Tab-separated table of C-alpha atoms (C1' of nucleotides) in Angstrom:
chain	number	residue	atom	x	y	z
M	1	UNK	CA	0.000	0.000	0.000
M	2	UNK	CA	2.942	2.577	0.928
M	3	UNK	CA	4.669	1.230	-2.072
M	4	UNK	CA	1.799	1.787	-4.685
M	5	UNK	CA	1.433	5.793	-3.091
M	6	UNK	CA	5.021	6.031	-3.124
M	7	UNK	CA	5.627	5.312	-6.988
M	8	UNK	CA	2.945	7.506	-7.476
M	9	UNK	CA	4.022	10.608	-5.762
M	10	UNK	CA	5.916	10.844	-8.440
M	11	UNK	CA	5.808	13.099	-11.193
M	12	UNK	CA	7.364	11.079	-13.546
M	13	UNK	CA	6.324	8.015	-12.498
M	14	UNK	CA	2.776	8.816	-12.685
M	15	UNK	CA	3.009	10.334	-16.041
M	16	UNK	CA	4.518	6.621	-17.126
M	17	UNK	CA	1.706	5.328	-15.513
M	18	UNK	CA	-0.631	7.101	-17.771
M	19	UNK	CA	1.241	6.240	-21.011
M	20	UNK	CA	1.434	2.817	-20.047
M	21	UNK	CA	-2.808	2.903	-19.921
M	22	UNK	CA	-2.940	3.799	-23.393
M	23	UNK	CA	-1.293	0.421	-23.821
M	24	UNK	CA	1.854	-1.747	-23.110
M	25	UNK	CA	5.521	-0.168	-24.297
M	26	UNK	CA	8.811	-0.724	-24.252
M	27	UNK	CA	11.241	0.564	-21.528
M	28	UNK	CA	12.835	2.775	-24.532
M	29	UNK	CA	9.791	3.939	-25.877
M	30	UNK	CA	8.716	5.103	-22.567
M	31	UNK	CA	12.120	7.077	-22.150
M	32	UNK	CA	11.851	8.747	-25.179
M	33	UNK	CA	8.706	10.605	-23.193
M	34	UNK	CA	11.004	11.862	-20.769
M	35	UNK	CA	14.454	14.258	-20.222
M	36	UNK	CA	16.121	12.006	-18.021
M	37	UNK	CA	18.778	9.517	-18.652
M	38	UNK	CA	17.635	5.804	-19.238
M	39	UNK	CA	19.422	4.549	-15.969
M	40	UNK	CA	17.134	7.137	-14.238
M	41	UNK	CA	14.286	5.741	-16.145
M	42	UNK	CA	15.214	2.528	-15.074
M	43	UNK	CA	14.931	3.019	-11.504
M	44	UNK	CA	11.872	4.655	-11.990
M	45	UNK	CA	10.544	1.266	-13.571
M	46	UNK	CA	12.415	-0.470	-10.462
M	47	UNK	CA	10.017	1.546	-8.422
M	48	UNK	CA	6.532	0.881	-10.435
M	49	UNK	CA	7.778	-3.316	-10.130
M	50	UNK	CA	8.380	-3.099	-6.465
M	51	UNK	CA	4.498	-1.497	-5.958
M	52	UNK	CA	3.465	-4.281	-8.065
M	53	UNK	CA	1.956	-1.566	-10.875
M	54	UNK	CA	3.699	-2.967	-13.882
M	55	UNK	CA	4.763	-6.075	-15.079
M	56	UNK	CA	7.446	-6.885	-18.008
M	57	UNK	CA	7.870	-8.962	-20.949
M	58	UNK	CA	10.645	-9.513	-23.003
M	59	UNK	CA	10.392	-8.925	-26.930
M	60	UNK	CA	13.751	-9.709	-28.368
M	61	UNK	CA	15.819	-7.127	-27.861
M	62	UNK	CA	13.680	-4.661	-26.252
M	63	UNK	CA	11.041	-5.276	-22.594
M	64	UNK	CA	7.744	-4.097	-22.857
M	65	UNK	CA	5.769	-2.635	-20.050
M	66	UNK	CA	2.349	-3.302	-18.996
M	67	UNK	CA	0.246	-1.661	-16.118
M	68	UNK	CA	-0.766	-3.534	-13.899
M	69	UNK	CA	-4.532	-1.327	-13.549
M	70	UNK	CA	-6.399	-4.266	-10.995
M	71	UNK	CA	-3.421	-3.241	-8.331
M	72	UNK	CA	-3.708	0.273	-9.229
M	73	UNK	CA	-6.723	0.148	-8.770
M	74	UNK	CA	-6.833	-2.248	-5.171
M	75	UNK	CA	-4.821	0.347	-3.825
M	76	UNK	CA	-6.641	3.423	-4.823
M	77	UNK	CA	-10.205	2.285	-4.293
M	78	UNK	CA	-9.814	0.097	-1.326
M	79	UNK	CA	-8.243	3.680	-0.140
M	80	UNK	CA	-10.787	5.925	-1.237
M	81	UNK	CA	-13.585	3.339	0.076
M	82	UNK	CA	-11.993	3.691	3.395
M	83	UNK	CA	-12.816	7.538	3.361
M	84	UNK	CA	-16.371	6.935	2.449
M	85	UNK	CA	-15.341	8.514	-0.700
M	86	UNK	CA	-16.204	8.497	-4.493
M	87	UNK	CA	-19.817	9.157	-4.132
M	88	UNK	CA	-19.853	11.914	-1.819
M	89	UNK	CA	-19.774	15.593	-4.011
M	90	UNK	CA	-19.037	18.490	-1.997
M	91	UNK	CA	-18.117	17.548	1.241
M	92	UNK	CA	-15.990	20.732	2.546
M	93	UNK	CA	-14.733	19.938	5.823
M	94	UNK	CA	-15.512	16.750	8.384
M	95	UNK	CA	-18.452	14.674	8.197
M	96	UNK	CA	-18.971	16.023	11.499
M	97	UNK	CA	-19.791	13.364	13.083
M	98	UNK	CA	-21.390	12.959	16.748
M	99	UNK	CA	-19.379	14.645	19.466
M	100	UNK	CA	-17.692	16.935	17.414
M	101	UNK	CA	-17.183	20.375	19.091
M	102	UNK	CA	-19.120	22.974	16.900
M	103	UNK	CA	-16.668	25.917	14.853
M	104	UNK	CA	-16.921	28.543	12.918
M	105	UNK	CA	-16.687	27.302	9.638
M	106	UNK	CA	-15.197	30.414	7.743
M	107	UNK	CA	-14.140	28.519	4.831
I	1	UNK	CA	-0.578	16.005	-6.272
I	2	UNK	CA	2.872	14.971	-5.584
I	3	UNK	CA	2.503	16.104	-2.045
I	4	UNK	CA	-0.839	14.076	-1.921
I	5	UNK	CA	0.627	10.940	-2.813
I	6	UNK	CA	3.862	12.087	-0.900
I	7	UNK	CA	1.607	12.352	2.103
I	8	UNK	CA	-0.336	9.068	2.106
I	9	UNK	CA	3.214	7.053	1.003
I	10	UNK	CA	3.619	7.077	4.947
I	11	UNK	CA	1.561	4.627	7.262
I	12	UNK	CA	1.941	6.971	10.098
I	13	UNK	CA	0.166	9.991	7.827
I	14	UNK	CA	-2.560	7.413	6.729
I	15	UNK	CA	-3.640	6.877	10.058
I	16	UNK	CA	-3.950	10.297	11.245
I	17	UNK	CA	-6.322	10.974	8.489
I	18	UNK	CA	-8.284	7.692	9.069
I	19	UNK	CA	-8.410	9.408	13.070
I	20	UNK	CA	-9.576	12.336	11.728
I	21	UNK	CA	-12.063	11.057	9.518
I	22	UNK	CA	-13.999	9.862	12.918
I	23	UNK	CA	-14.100	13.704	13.672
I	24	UNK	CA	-11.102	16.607	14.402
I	25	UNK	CA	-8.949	15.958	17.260
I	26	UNK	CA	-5.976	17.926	18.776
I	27	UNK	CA	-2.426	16.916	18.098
I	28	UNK	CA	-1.787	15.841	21.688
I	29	UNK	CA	-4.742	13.243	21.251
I	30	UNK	CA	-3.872	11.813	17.737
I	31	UNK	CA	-0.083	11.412	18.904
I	32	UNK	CA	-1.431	9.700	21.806
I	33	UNK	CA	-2.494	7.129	19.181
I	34	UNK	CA	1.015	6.763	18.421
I	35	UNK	CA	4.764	5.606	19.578
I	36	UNK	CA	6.595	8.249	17.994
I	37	UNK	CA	7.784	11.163	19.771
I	38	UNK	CA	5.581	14.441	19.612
I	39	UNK	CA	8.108	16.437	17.271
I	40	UNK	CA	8.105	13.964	14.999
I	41	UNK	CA	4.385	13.382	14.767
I	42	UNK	CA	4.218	17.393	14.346
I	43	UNK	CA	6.444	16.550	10.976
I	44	UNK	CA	4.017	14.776	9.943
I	45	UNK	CA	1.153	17.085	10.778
I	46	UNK	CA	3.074	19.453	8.729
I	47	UNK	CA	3.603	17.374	5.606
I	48	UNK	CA	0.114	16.641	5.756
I	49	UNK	CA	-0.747	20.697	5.969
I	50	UNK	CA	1.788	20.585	3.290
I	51	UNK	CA	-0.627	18.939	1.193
I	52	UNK	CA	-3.626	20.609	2.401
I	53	UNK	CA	-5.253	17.521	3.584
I	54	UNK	CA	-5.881	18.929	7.045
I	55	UNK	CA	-6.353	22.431	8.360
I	56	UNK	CA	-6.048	23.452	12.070
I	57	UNK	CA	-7.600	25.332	14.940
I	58	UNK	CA	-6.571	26.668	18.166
I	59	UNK	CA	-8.930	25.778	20.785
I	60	UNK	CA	-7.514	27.423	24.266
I	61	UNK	CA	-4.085	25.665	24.912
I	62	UNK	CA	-4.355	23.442	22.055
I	63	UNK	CA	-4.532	22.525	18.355
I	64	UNK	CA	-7.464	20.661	16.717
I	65	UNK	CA	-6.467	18.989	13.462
I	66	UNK	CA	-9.743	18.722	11.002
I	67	UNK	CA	-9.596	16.698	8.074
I	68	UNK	CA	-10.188	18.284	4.374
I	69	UNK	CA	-11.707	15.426	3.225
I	70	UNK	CA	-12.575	17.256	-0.061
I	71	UNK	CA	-9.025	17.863	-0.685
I	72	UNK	CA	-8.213	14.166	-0.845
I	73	UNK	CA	-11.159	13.015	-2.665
I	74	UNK	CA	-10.050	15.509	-5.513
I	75	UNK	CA	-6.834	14.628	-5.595
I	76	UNK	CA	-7.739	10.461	-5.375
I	77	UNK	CA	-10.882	10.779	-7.443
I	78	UNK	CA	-9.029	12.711	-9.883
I	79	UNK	CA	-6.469	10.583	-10.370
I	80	UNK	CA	-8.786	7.494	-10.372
I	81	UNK	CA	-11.014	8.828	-13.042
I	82	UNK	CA	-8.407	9.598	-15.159
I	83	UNK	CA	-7.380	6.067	-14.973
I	84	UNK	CA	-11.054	4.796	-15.915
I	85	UNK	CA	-10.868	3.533	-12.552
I	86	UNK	CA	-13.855	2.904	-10.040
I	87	UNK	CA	-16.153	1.300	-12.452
I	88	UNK	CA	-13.942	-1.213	-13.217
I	89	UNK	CA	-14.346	-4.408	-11.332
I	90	UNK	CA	-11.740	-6.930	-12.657
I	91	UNK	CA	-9.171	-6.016	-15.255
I	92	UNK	CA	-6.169	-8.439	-14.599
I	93	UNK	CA	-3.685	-6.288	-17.635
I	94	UNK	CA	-4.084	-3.306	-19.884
I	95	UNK	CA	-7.744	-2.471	-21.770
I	96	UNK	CA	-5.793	-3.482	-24.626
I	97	UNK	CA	-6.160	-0.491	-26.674
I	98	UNK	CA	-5.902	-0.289	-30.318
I	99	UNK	CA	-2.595	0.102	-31.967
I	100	UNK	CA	-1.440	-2.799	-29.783
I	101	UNK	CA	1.539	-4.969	-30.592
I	102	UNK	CA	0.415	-8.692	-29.981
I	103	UNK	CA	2.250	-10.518	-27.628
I	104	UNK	CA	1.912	-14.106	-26.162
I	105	UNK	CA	0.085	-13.529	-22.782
I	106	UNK	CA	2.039	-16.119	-21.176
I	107	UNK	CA	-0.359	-15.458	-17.970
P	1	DT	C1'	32.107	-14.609	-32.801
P	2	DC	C1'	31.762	-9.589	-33.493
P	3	DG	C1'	29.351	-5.304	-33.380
P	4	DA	C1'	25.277	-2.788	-32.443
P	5	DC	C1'	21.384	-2.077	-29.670
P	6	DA	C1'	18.242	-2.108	-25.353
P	7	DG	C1'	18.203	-2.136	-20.531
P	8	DT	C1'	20.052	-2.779	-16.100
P	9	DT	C1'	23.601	-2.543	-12.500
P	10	DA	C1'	27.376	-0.167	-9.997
P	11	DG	C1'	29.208	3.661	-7.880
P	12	DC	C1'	28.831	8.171	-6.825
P	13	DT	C1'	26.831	12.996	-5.275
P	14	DA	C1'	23.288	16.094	-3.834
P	15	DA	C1'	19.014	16.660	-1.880
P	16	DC	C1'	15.404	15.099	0.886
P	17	DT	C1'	13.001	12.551	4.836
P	18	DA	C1'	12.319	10.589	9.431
P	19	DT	C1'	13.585	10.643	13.825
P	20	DC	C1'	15.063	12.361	18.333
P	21	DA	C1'	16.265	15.601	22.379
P	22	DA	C1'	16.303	20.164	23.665
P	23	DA	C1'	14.888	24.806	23.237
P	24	DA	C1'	11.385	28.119	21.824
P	25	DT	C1'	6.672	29.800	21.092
P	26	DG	C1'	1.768	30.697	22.208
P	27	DA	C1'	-2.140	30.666	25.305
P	28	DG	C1'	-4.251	30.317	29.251
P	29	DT	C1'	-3.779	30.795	34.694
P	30	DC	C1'	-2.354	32.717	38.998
G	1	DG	C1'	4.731	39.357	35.112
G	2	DA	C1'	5.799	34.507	36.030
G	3	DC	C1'	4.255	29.632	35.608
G	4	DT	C1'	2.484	25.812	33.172
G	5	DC	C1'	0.805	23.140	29.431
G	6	DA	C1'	0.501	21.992	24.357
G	7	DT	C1'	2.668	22.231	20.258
G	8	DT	C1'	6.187	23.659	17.087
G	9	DT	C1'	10.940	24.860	15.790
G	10	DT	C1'	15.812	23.938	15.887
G	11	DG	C1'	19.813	21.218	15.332
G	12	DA	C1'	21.821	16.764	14.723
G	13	DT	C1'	22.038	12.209	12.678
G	14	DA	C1'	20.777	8.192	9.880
G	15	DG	C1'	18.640	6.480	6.037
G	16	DT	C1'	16.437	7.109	1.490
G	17	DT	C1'	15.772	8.927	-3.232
G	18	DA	C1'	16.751	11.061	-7.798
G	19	DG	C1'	19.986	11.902	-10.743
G	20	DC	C1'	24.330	11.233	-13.388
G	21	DT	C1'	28.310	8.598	-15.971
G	22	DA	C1'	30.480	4.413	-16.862
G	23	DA	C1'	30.404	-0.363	-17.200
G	24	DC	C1'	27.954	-4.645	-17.696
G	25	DT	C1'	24.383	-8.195	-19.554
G	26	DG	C1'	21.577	-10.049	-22.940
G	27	DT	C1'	19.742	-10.296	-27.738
G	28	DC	C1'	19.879	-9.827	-32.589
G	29	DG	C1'	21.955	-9.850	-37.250
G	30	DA	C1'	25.981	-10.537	-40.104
DNA sequence: TCGACAGTTAGCTAACTATCAAAATGAGTC
DNA sequence: GACTCATTTTGATAGTTAGCTAACTGTCGA
């Protein structure tokens, strides 16, 4: 759980994330997406396999990537189920729920 | 986002909001909750503020954490709906989008 | 087997994070 | 004003992360 929120706090990582759900690609591929140096990217993928988001293949010369969207998605909904989330709409501050000492809500 | 996901990458941070969620406390009480000393639970309470998933209040002597629950339903449901996510009950790989190399699913 | 190509590993630095004890701040109380 | 309590800030230390270059591994084609 940790692992899946930490590969996504980042930036990059997310971003692969997304071009991965448009469909499997290759390591280099990926890089090409991104100013960084492939060893960087590497780790990067090191991360998304250790949270379990991605899984690899090889084809010949090159490794494809594939997300992994039923963990992604274990992680993130069982989270946001948790909250009580994804059906409430505007919920601005606590549920306020019983013995909850009353404020003034400026917001 | 970064500092969402940077924020819920730590157990410690999860909890607190999963306190809060039952209704604001102060940071005295929620560090009760924990075996950490108080400084470092106020690092967390600060990377969480960081993030804007909680706001505070002083009440006399001390602080009362609240939860912005809206903050991290944005931030979760945002990044789940971009993913197609929480409609989707059991996808095991990629959609499989077109423009798809064809590989042998050795799962 | 050799050379080229695709990725990863190794080794390093700089920056960040988590943690603590101790000191400082802010808000009530006397 | 001084005292006390609750919380934060400071300063130190240990561990982690992102990034790089250089070197290595594995695969393909000649």
């Amino acid at each position: 759980m940790s692992s899946v929120f930490k590969a996504l706090s980042d930036p990059t990582r997310r971003r692969v994330l997304q071009l991965l759900r448009g469909g499997p690609m290759t390591a280099g591929d990926l890089a090409q997406h991104f100013d960084v140096s492939k060893p960087t990217m590497s780790a990067h993928f090191a991360v998304l396999k250790e949270a379990d988001l991605v899984h690899t293949e090889r084809s010949g010369k090159s490794i494809t990537y594939y997300l992994k969207l039923s963990v992604l998605e274990e992680a993130l909904m069982g989270f946001v189920h948790t909250f009580g989330l994804g059906s409430t709409a505007e919920v601005t501050s606590a549920p306020v729920p019983p013995g909850n000492r009353k404020k003034a809500t400026s917001t």
